[in-house]
XYZ file of C-alpha atoms in Angstrom:
124
model
C -5.602 -13.587 -21.694
C -8.863 -13.565 -19.789
C -9.168 -12.014 -16.340
C -9.264 -15.341 -14.512
C -6.042 -16.495 -16.185
C -4.397 -13.186 -15.366
C -5.614 -13.464 -11.763
C -3.797 -16.792 -11.423
C -0.563 -15.003 -12.430
C -0.936 -12.427 -9.635
C 0.054 -13.514 -6.147
C -0.228 -11.637 -2.875
C 2.419 -11.747 -0.179
C 3.804 -9.786 2.748
C 7.212 -8.276 2.119
C 8.333 -9.873 5.415
C 7.734 -13.394 4.086
C 10.746 -15.098 2.523
C 10.951 -14.976 -1.251
C 9.774 -18.058 -3.104
C 11.058 -19.304 -6.468
C 7.502 -19.111 -7.863
C 7.029 -15.433 -6.909
C 8.057 -14.230 -10.343
C 8.434 -10.441 -10.503
C 8.171 -9.105 -6.934
C 6.464 -5.696 -6.719
C 6.361 -3.766 -3.451
C 3.435 -1.307 -3.560
C 3.646 0.909 -0.475
C 4.014 4.611 0.356
C 6.846 3.899 2.771
C 9.759 1.503 2.385
C 9.384 -1.007 5.264
C 11.968 -0.830 8.034
C 14.582 -3.546 8.055
C 13.850 -4.757 4.533
C 16.766 -4.710 2.065
C 16.191 -3.195 -1.383
C 16.954 -6.618 -2.865
C 13.702 -8.000 -1.366
C 11.707 -6.522 -4.271
C 12.325 -6.407 -7.998
C 10.287 -3.218 -8.238
C 9.026 -0.548 -5.862
C 6.019 1.616 -6.717
C 4.108 4.193 -4.719
C 1.643 5.045 -7.516
C -0.769 2.213 -6.668
C -0.412 2.456 -2.891
C -2.946 4.322 -0.756
C -2.111 7.934 0.043
C -0.417 8.705 3.341
C -3.587 10.445 4.510
C -5.788 7.446 3.710
C -3.305 5.085 5.368
C -3.207 7.202 8.529
C -6.996 7.305 8.735
C -7.293 3.547 8.209
C -4.450 2.455 10.495
C -4.737 5.026 13.284
C -7.971 7.002 13.140
C -10.677 4.377 12.992
C -11.590 4.413 9.298
C -13.295 1.055 8.655
C -12.424 -1.288 5.797
C -15.850 -0.594 4.294
C -15.041 3.150 4.276
C -11.462 2.579 3.108
C -12.257 0.527 -0.012
C -14.165 3.172 -2.033
C -11.634 5.847 -1.072
C -8.718 3.683 -2.217
C -10.534 2.853 -5.456
C -11.160 6.564 -6.015
C -7.455 7.308 -5.503
C -6.642 4.706 -8.137
C -8.523 6.705 -10.783
C -5.612 9.132 -11.280
C -3.747 8.969 -14.559
C -0.497 7.800 -12.934
C -2.262 5.051 -10.949
C -4.210 3.874 -14.008
C -1.008 3.783 -16.032
C 0.741 1.667 -13.386
C -2.256 -0.676 -13.026
C -2.311 -1.273 -16.786
C 1.467 -1.772 -16.898
C 1.347 -4.327 -14.077
C -1.615 -6.108 -15.678
C 0.291 -6.302 -18.954
C 3.320 -7.769 -17.169
C 1.076 -10.358 -15.486
C -0.110 -11.514 -18.910
C 3.314 -12.982 -19.613
C 4.377 -14.193 -16.177
C 3.854 -14.300 -12.462
C 3.782 -11.090 -10.441
C 3.738 -11.010 -6.665
C 2.188 -7.880 -5.155
C 3.645 -7.131 -1.756
C 2.842 -4.868 1.171
C 3.401 -4.913 4.932
C -0.198 -5.740 5.925
C -0.759 -9.051 7.687
C -4.275 -9.676 6.365
C -4.289 -9.666 2.571
C -8.104 -9.533 2.576
C -7.983 -6.144 4.320
C -5.076 -4.733 2.346
C -4.908 -2.644 -0.793
C -2.958 -5.393 -2.575
C -6.143 -7.496 -2.839
C -7.939 -4.481 -4.339
C -4.998 -3.785 -6.652
C -5.095 -7.355 -7.934
C -8.781 -6.922 -8.809
C -8.044 -3.619 -10.560
C -5.349 -5.349 -12.612
C -7.760 -8.137 -13.605
C -10.388 -5.546 -14.614
C -7.783 -3.584 -16.608
C -6.905 -6.714 -18.562
C -10.459 -7.501 -19.688
């Protein structure tokens, strides 16, 4: 499966949005489980492909810009455990829909958009 076909199998959504029948396998990728969300809201929970707590704190509370955040997140995703999870998720997306979820409101300024791209690159 080419990257563009895989990309169409990967959706992005906030964990706070109601589940949809076309979500497929729902993967929550965060360092912290979101308050008020039942465990049944996700089929899978992974911290391996979420930004570190330190990076999150700097981005959310200490003024780190998106432009500074992106390369640091991508660098964090070079670890063996992150690479393994990225490849596993990409492989799962080859055979069905995966919805990557986080708490961020803006998917364009959230690690889930970067994670989707890493999955597409891992599949090519």
